[in-house]
CSV table of C-alpha atoms and ligand atoms in Angstrom, one decimal:
chain,number,residue,atom,x,y,z
C,214,MET,CA,10.9,-11.8,26.3
C,215,GLU,CA,12.3,-15.1,24.8
C,216,SER,CA,12.7,-15.0,21.1
C,217,ILE,CA,10.6,-17.4,19.0
C,218,LEU,CA,13.1,-17.3,16.2
C,219,LYS,CA,14.8,-20.7,16.0
C,220,SER,CA,18.3,-19.0,15.6
C,221,PRO,CA,19.6,-15.5,14.9
C,222,ILE,CA,18.9,-14.1,11.5
C,223,ARG,CA,21.9,-14.9,9.3
C,224,ILE,CA,23.3,-12.2,7.0
C,225,GLN,CA,25.2,-12.9,3.7
C,226,LYS,CA,26.5,-9.6,2.6
C,227,SER,CA,26.6,-8.6,-1.0
C,228,GLU,CA,30.2,-8.2,-2.3
C,229,ASN,CA,29.5,-5.3,-4.6
C,230,SER,CA,27.1,-2.5,-3.5
C,231,LYS,CA,25.1,-1.0,-6.3
C,232,ILE,CA,24.4,2.2,-4.4
C,233,ASP,CA,26.8,4.3,-6.5
C,234,GLN,CA,24.7,3.6,-9.6
C,235,VAL,CA,21.5,5.2,-8.0
C,236,ASP,CA,20.5,8.8,-8.7
C,237,PHE,CA,18.8,9.5,-5.4
C,238,ASP,CA,17.6,12.9,-6.6
C,239,ASN,CA,15.5,11.4,-9.4
C,240,LEU,CA,14.0,8.2,-8.0
C,241,ALA,CA,11.1,6.7,-9.8
C,242,PHE,CA,8.6,4.6,-7.7
C,243,GLY,CA,9.6,1.0,-7.0
C,244,SER,CA,12.1,0.4,-9.7
C,245,VAL,CA,15.5,0.2,-8.1
C,246,PHE,CA,16.2,-2.2,-5.3
C,247,SER,CA,18.7,-2.1,-2.4
C,248,ASP,CA,21.6,-4.5,-2.0
C,249,HIS,CA,19.9,-7.1,0.2
C,250,MET,CA,16.6,-8.9,0.7
C,251,LEU,CA,15.1,-11.1,3.4
C,252,VAL,CA,14.1,-14.6,2.6
C,253,CYS,CA,12.2,-17.0,4.9
C,254,ASP,CA,10.9,-20.4,4.0
C,255,TYR,CA,7.9,-22.3,5.3
C,256,LYS,CA,8.6,-26.1,5.2
C,257,ASN,CA,7.3,-29.1,7.1
C,258,GLY,CA,4.7,-27.1,8.8
C,259,SER,CA,6.8,-24.2,10.2
C,260,TRP,CA,8.7,-21.1,9.3
C,261,GLU,CA,12.5,-21.5,9.2
C,262,THR,CA,14.8,-18.7,10.5
C,263,PRO,CA,14.9,-15.8,8.0
C,264,THR,CA,18.1,-15.1,6.2
C,265,ILE,CA,19.3,-11.9,4.5
C,266,VAL,CA,21.0,-12.4,1.2
C,267,PRO,CA,22.1,-10.2,-1.8
C,268,TYR,CA,19.1,-9.0,-3.8
C,269,GLY,CA,18.8,-11.3,-6.8
C,270,PRO,CA,16.7,-13.9,-8.7
C,271,LEU,CA,15.0,-16.8,-7.0
C,272,SER,CA,14.9,-20.4,-8.1
C,273,LEU,CA,11.5,-21.9,-8.3
C,274,GLU,CA,9.9,-25.1,-9.7
C,275,PRO,CA,7.7,-24.5,-12.8
C,276,ALA,CA,5.0,-26.5,-10.8
C,277,ALA,CA,5.2,-24.0,-7.9
C,278,LYS,CA,1.5,-23.2,-7.1
C,279,ILE,CA,2.1,-19.4,-7.2
C,280,PHE,CA,2.3,-19.8,-11.0
C,281,HIS,CA,-0.9,-21.8,-11.4
C,282,TYR,CA,-3.2,-20.7,-8.6
C,283,GLY,CA,-1.9,-17.3,-7.7
C,284,GLN,CA,-1.6,-17.9,-4.0
C,285,SER,CA,0.3,-14.7,-3.2
C,286,ILE,CA,-0.1,-11.7,-0.9
C,287,PHE,CA,1.9,-8.5,-0.2
C,288,GLU,CA,2.2,-5.4,1.9
C,289,GLY,CA,3.3,-1.9,1.2
C,290,MET,CA,5.2,0.2,3.8
C,291,LYS,CA,7.7,3.0,3.9
C,292,ALA,CA,10.8,3.8,6.0
C,293,TYR,CA,12.0,7.3,6.5
C,294,LYS,CA,15.4,8.6,7.8
C,295,ASP,CA,16.5,11.8,9.4
C,296,ASN,CA,20.2,12.5,10.3
C,297,ASP,CA,20.1,10.1,13.3
C,298,ASP,CA,17.4,7.5,13.0
C,299,ILE,CA,15.2,5.3,10.8
C,300,PHE,CA,11.4,5.4,11.2
C,301,LEU,CA,8.4,3.3,10.2
C,302,PHE,CA,4.8,4.3,10.2
C,303,ARG,CA,2.3,2.0,12.1
C,304,PRO,CA,4.2,-1.1,11.0
C,305,LEU,CA,2.4,-3.5,13.4
C,306,ASP,CA,-0.8,-2.6,11.5
C,307,ASN,CA,0.9,-3.8,8.3
C,308,HIS,CA,1.9,-7.0,10.0
C,309,LYS,CA,-1.7,-7.6,11.2
C,310,ARG,CA,-3.1,-6.9,7.7
C,311,PHE,CA,-0.5,-9.2,6.2
C,312,ASN,CA,-1.8,-12.1,8.3
C,313,ILE,CA,-5.4,-11.2,7.5
C,314,SER,CA,-4.6,-11.4,3.8
C,315,ALA,CA,-2.6,-14.7,4.4
C,316,LYS,CA,-5.5,-16.3,6.2
C,317,ARG,CA,-8.0,-15.4,3.4
C,318,MET,CA,-5.6,-16.9,0.8
C,319,ALA,CA,-4.9,-20.1,2.9
C,320,ILE,CA,-1.3,-19.1,3.4
C,321,PRO,CA,0.3,-19.8,6.8
C,322,GLU,CA,0.5,-16.6,9.0
C,323,ILE,CA,3.9,-15.2,9.8
C,324,PRO,CA,4.7,-14.4,13.4
C,325,GLU,CA,5.2,-10.8,14.3
C,326,GLU,CA,8.8,-11.3,15.4
C,327,TYR,CA,9.8,-12.8,12.1
C,328,PHE,CA,8.3,-9.9,10.2
C,329,MET,CA,9.5,-7.1,12.5
C,330,GLU,CA,13.0,-8.4,13.4
C,331,GLY,CA,13.5,-9.4,9.8
C,332,LEU,CA,12.5,-5.9,8.6
C,333,LYS,CA,14.5,-4.0,11.2
C,334,THR,CA,17.7,-6.1,10.5
C,335,LEU,CA,17.3,-5.5,6.7
C,336,LEU,CA,16.7,-1.8,7.1
C,337,ASN,CA,19.7,-1.4,9.4
C,338,LEU,CA,21.9,-3.2,6.9
C,339,ASP,CA,20.7,-1.1,3.9
C,340,LYS,CA,20.1,2.1,5.8
C,341,ASP,CA,22.3,4.1,3.4
C,342,TRP,CA,19.7,3.4,0.7
C,343,ILE,CA,16.9,5.2,2.5
C,344,PRO,CA,16.3,8.5,0.7
C,345,GLN,CA,16.2,11.7,2.7
C,346,LYS,CA,14.7,14.0,0.1
C,347,ASP,CA,11.2,15.2,0.9
C,348,GLY,CA,8.7,13.1,-1.1
C,349,SER,CA,11.0,10.2,-1.4
C,350,ALA,CA,11.2,7.2,1.0
C,351,MET,CA,12.3,3.6,1.2
C,352,TYR,CA,9.3,1.7,-0.1
C,353,ILE,CA,9.2,-1.7,1.6
C,354,ARG,CA,7.6,-4.7,0.0
C,355,PRO,CA,7.0,-7.7,2.2
C,356,PHE,CA,5.4,-10.6,0.3
C,357,MET,CA,4.6,-14.2,0.6
C,358,PHE,CA,3.7,-16.8,-2.0
C,359,ALA,CA,3.2,-20.6,-2.6
C,360,SER,CA,6.5,-22.1,-3.6
C,361,GLY,CA,5.4,-25.7,-3.0
C,362,LYS,CA,4.7,-27.6,-6.2
C,363,GLY,CA,1.8,-29.6,-7.7
C,364,PHE,CA,-1.0,-29.2,-10.1
C,365,HIS,CA,-3.7,-30.2,-7.6
C,366,ALA,CA,-5.8,-27.1,-7.1
C,367,SER,CA,-5.3,-26.9,-3.3
C,368,PRO,CA,-3.0,-24.9,-1.0
C,369,ALA,CA,0.7,-25.5,-1.3
C,370,ASP,CA,2.8,-27.2,1.4
C,371,GLU,CA,5.7,-24.7,1.1
C,372,TYR,CA,5.8,-20.9,1.0
C,373,LYS,CA,8.3,-18.2,0.8
C,374,PHE,CA,8.2,-14.9,2.7
C,375,LEU,CA,10.4,-12.1,1.4
C,376,ILE,CA,11.1,-8.4,2.0
C,377,CYS,CA,12.6,-6.2,-0.7
C,378,LEU,CA,13.4,-2.6,-0.4
C,379,ALA,CA,13.0,0.0,-3.1
C,380,PRO,CA,14.2,3.6,-2.6
C,381,SER,CA,11.4,5.5,-4.2
C,382,GLY,CA,10.1,8.8,-5.4
C,383,PRO,CA,6.4,9.8,-5.7
C,384,TYR,CA,3.9,7.3,-7.1
C,385,PHE,CA,2.2,9.8,-9.3
C,386,ALA,CA,3.8,12.7,-11.1
C,387,GLY,CA,1.5,15.6,-10.7
C,388,LYS,CA,-2.3,15.7,-10.3
C,389,VAL,CA,-4.4,12.7,-10.8
C,390,LYS,CA,-7.2,12.0,-13.3
C,391,VAL,CA,-9.5,9.1,-12.4
C,392,LEU,CA,-12.3,7.4,-14.3
C,393,ILE,CA,-15.4,6.0,-12.4
C,394,GLU,CA,-15.9,2.5,-13.6
C,395,GLU,CA,-19.3,1.1,-14.2
C,396,LYS,CA,-18.7,-2.2,-16.1
C,397,TYR,CA,-15.8,-4.0,-14.5
C,398,SER,CA,-15.5,-4.8,-10.8
C,399,ARG,CA,-12.5,-5.1,-8.6
C,400,SER,CA,-14.1,-7.2,-5.9
C,401,ALA,CA,-17.4,-8.6,-4.6
C,402,ASN,CA,-19.1,-9.5,-1.3
C,403,GLY,CA,-17.5,-12.6,0.1
C,404,GLY,CA,-14.5,-12.2,-2.1
C,405,VAL,CA,-10.9,-11.3,-1.5
C,406,GLY,CA,-11.1,-7.5,-2.0
C,407,TYR,CA,-10.0,-6.7,1.6
C,408,ALA,CA,-6.9,-8.8,1.2
C,409,LYS,CA,-3.7,-7.5,-0.4
C,410,ALA,CA,-3.7,-10.5,-2.8
C,411,GLY,CA,-1.7,-10.2,-6.0
C,412,GLY,CA,-4.6,-11.3,-8.1
C,413,ASN,CA,-6.7,-8.3,-7.0
C,414,TYR,CA,-4.1,-6.1,-8.8
C,415,ALA,CA,-3.8,-8.3,-11.9
C,416,GLY,CA,-7.6,-8.2,-12.3
C,417,GLN,CA,-7.5,-4.4,-12.4
C,418,PHE,CA,-4.8,-4.1,-15.1
C,419,TYR,CA,-7.1,-4.5,-18.1
C,420,PRO,CA,-9.8,-2.1,-17.1
C,421,THR,CA,-7.1,0.4,-16.0
C,422,GLN,CA,-5.4,0.0,-19.4
C,423,LEU,CA,-8.7,0.9,-21.1
C,424,ALA,CA,-9.0,4.0,-18.8
C,425,LYS,CA,-5.3,5.0,-19.5
C,426,GLU,CA,-6.0,4.9,-23.2
C,427,LYS,CA,-8.6,7.6,-22.5
C,428,GLY,CA,-6.1,9.7,-20.5
C,429,TYR,CA,-6.9,8.6,-16.9
C,430,HIS,CA,-4.4,7.4,-14.4
C,431,GLN,CA,-6.6,5.2,-12.3
C,432,VAL,CA,-10.0,3.7,-12.1
C,433,ILE,CA,-12.4,4.4,-9.2
C,434,TRP,CA,-14.2,1.2,-8.5
C,435,THR,CA,-17.9,1.2,-7.7
C,436,ASP,CA,-19.8,-1.6,-5.9
C,437,ASP,CA,-20.1,-4.8,-8.0
C,438,HIS,CA,-23.8,-5.1,-7.4
C,439,LYS,CA,-25.2,-1.9,-8.8
C,440,HIS,CA,-22.2,0.3,-9.5
C,441,GLU,CA,-23.9,3.0,-7.5
C,442,ASN,CA,-21.4,3.7,-4.7
C,443,ILE,CA,-17.8,4.7,-5.2
C,444,GLU,CA,-15.4,2.3,-3.3
C,445,GLU,CA,-11.7,2.8,-3.8
C,446,ALA,CA,-9.1,3.3,-6.5
C,447,GLY,CA,-6.5,0.8,-7.7
C,448,ALA,CA,-3.9,1.7,-5.2
C,449,MET,CA,-5.5,4.0,-2.7
C,450,ASN,CA,-8.6,4.7,-0.7
C,451,ILE,CA,-10.7,7.7,-1.8
C,452,PHE,CA,-11.8,10.8,0.2
C,453,VAL,CA,-14.2,13.5,-1.0
C,454,ARG,CA,-14.8,16.9,0.5
C,455,ILE,CA,-18.4,18.2,0.1
C,456,ASN,CA,-18.5,21.8,1.4
C,457,ASP,CA,-16.5,21.4,4.6
C,458,THR,CA,-17.2,17.7,5.4
C,459,LEU,CA,-14.6,15.1,4.6
C,460,ILE,CA,-16.2,11.8,3.6
C,461,THR,CA,-14.9,8.3,2.8
C,462,GLY,CA,-16.7,5.1,2.1
C,463,PRO,CA,-17.0,2.4,4.8
C,464,THR,CA,-14.6,-0.6,4.8
C,465,SER,CA,-16.1,-3.9,3.8
C,466,ASP,CA,-15.2,-7.3,2.3
C,467,ARG,CA,-14.6,-5.4,-0.9
C,468,ILE,CA,-12.2,-2.7,0.2
C,469,LEU,CA,-8.7,-2.6,1.5
C,470,ASP,CA,-8.7,-1.3,5.1
C,471,GLY,CA,-6.1,1.4,4.4
C,472,ILE,CA,-3.7,2.5,7.2
C,473,THR,CA,-3.4,5.9,5.5
C,474,ARG,CA,-7.2,6.1,5.3
C,475,LYS,CA,-7.7,5.6,9.0
C,476,SER,CA,-4.8,8.0,9.8
C,477,VAL,CA,-6.4,10.7,7.6
C,478,LEU,CA,-9.7,10.3,9.5
C,479,GLU,CA,-8.0,10.7,12.9
C,480,ILE,CA,-5.9,13.7,11.7
C,481,ALA,CA,-9.0,15.4,10.3
C,482,LYS,CA,-10.9,14.8,13.5
C,483,SER,CA,-8.0,16.2,15.5
C,484,GLU,CA,-8.1,19.3,13.3
C,485,GLY,CA,-11.8,19.9,13.9
C,486,ILE,CA,-12.7,18.9,10.4
C,487,LYS,CA,-16.2,17.2,10.2
C,488,THR,CA,-15.8,13.7,8.9
C,489,GLU,CA,-18.3,11.1,7.7
C,490,VAL,CA,-17.8,7.4,6.9
C,491,ARG,CA,-20.7,6.5,4.7
C,492,ASN,CA,-21.5,5.5,1.2
C,493,ILE,CA,-20.9,8.1,-1.5
C,494,THR,CA,-23.0,7.6,-4.6
C,495,VAL,CA,-21.8,8.4,-8.1
C,496,ASN,CA,-24.9,10.5,-8.4
C,497,GLU,CA,-24.0,12.6,-5.4
C,498,LEU,CA,-20.5,13.1,-6.8
C,499,VAL,CA,-21.8,14.3,-10.1
C,500,ASP,CA,-24.6,16.5,-8.5
C,501,THR,CA,-22.2,18.1,-6.1
C,502,ALA,CA,-19.6,18.7,-8.8
C,503,GLN,CA,-22.2,20.4,-10.9
C,504,GLN,CA,-23.5,22.5,-8.0
C,505,GLY,CA,-19.9,23.5,-6.9
C,506,SER,CA,-20.2,21.9,-3.4
C,507,LEU,CA,-17.7,19.2,-4.3
C,508,LYS,CA,-14.5,21.0,-3.2
C,509,GLU,CA,-11.9,18.2,-3.2
C,510,MET,CA,-11.2,14.6,-3.9
C,511,PHE,CA,-8.0,12.8,-3.0
C,512,GLY,CA,-6.5,9.3,-2.8
C,513,ALA,CA,-4.8,8.1,0.4
C,514,GLY,CA,-2.3,5.2,0.5
C,515,THR,CA,1.3,4.3,1.4
C,516,ALA,CA,2.6,4.6,-2.1
C,517,ALA,CA,0.2,7.4,-3.1
C,518,VAL,CA,0.5,9.3,0.3
C,519,ILE,CA,-2.2,11.9,-0.2
C,520,SER,CA,-2.8,12.4,-4.0
C,521,PRO,CA,-5.1,15.2,-4.9
C,522,ILE,CA,-7.5,14.3,-7.8
C,523,ALA,CA,-7.8,17.1,-10.4
C,524,THR,CA,-10.5,15.5,-12.5
C,525,PHE,CA,-12.9,12.6,-12.4
C,526,GLY,CA,-14.5,11.2,-15.5
C,527,PHE,CA,-18.0,9.5,-15.5
C,528,ARG,CA,-19.5,8.2,-18.7
C,529,ASP,CA,-18.4,10.7,-21.3
C,530,THR,CA,-18.0,13.7,-19.1
C,531,ASP,CA,-15.0,15.0,-17.2
C,532,TYR,CA,-15.6,17.0,-14.0
C,533,ASP,CA,-12.7,19.3,-12.8
C,534,LEU,CA,-12.2,19.9,-9.1
C,535,PRO,CA,-11.5,23.5,-8.1
C,536,GLU,CA,-8.1,24.6,-6.8
C,537,MET,CA,-8.7,25.2,-3.1
C,538,GLU,CA,-6.8,27.8,-1.1
C,539,GLN,CA,-7.4,26.0,2.1
C,540,SER,CA,-7.0,22.5,0.9
C,541,TYR,CA,-7.7,19.6,3.3
C,542,ALA,CA,-5.5,17.4,1.1
C,543,ILE,CA,-2.5,19.7,1.4
C,544,ASP,CA,-3.1,20.3,5.1
C,545,ILE,CA,-3.5,16.6,6.0
C,546,LYS,CA,-0.6,15.6,3.8
C,547,LYS,CA,1.6,18.0,5.7
C,548,ARG,CA,0.4,16.7,9.1
C,549,ILE,CA,0.9,13.0,8.2
C,550,THR,CA,4.3,13.4,6.4
C,551,ASP,CA,5.6,15.6,9.2
C,552,ILE,CA,4.9,12.7,11.6
C,553,GLN,CA,6.4,10.1,9.2
C,554,TYR,CA,9.6,12.1,8.5
C,555,ASN,CA,10.1,12.9,12.2
C,556,ARG,CA,9.6,16.7,11.6
C,557,ALA,CA,6.8,17.1,14.2
C,558,ASN,CA,5.5,15.6,17.4
C,559,ASP,CA,3.4,12.5,17.0
C,560,PRO,CA,0.5,12.8,19.4
C,561,PHE,CA,-1.0,9.6,18.0
C,562,GLY,CA,2.0,7.3,18.7
C,563,TRP,CA,2.2,6.2,15.1
C,564,ARG,CA,5.9,6.8,14.4
C,565,TYR,CA,8.0,3.7,15.1
C,566,LYS,CA,11.8,4.1,15.6
C,567,VAL,CA,13.7,1.2,14.2
O,761,LIG,N1,-6.4,0.4,-1.5
O,761,LIG,C1,-5.7,-0.4,-2.3
O,761,LIG,C2,-6.3,-1.3,-3.3
O,761,LIG,C3,-4.3,-0.4,-2.1
O,761,LIG,O1,-3.5,-1.2,-2.8
O,761,LIG,C4,-3.7,0.4,-1.1
O,761,LIG,C5,-2.3,0.5,-0.8
O,761,LIG,O2,-1.8,-0.2,0.0
O,761,LIG,C6,-4.6,1.3,-0.3
O,761,LIG,C7,-5.9,1.2,-0.6
O,761,LIG,C8,-4.1,2.1,0.8
O,761,LIG,O3,-3.7,1.4,1.9
O,761,LIG,P1,-2.5,1.9,2.9
O,761,LIG,O4,-2.9,3.2,3.3
O,761,LIG,O5,-2.6,0.9,4.0
O,761,LIG,O6,-1.3,1.8,2.1
O,762,LIG,C1,0.9,0.7,-1.4
O,762,LIG,O1,0.5,1.8,-1.4
O,762,LIG,O2,1.8,0.3,-0.6
O,762,LIG,C2,0.4,-0.3,-2.4
O,762,LIG,O3,0.5,-1.4,-2.1
O,762,LIG,C3,-0.1,0.1,-3.7
O,762,LIG,C4,0.7,-0.6,-4.7
O,762,LIG,C5,-0.2,-1.0,-5.8
O,762,LIG,C6,1.8,0.2,-5.2
């Protein structure tokens, strides 16, 4: 197939690797960055050839529209490495969702080849940075924002697409405590909740800060209309197990269509677990917790992987989930991470060798 890239991706190598300064046994999430990053500019109506340069600061005009109107989107992916190869998990789905987000935020879409060739070239260059320890991975952050300038409240004429790599440990340390939110909303019908737009996350920080002051890690959002149905958490989709049925809410305008979420549903079905995609009311959650039929709750996401929830709070009461011997969360986490780390067969065809 003929390449649509205007010319080969240029690489400017960093002169001093920082890899020796990194403690790969004690990695936090998303706080150290590999030696290189990919940068690609959109100018005069088209994307230029991406370049790979040493990781470092960008130079932007103060009038760049990202600062004023928040035109910005991102993705979250992971790369895994065994002794021979580098693997991604369903990366073409991330590319598709990136462009869905781009369209909603009036940002020009990025062609698949720019995204995938850019990512693969960058990963091969910084492959020594990919952690091999179980529970750690190379977190990949593709993002795109308005670099074009002007105070007119309209889309910019120039954009930047970047990919940065952060060798990372787990997103949460230990079990997670969540608060069901009734006052604030993350998203609304017709809004941008389904896009991975930067502003969706900024809007969550204040309510999440309030929840953290009360000892919770994350907020579980409810529908903006009546706050009756649980939707998703700040960085993950939510699953509940009532008796032996695994349930998650339907996707909509208001929820991120998570790649982990849909993989969990497929794995559960393949294991013979009964699944339902339907609204889960807060009342049902509280009732089943009180009756003892609520067996498990967990979050699912690229950063969060599968994160068991130990406690949920609603109004002024905390509800503790039981410790299950036969846990769906633990079982499904093993299945999905065995595929991701190339420790098991991949009957679904999700693993992507770089
Ligand atoms: N929901 C939100 C708001 C997220 O930020 C994420 C993380 O990407 C998810 C859900 C999970 O999506 P995925 O499994 O595609 O990472
Ligand atoms: C991810 O899971 O990749 C995300 O984007 C969540 C992010 C808030 C860390």
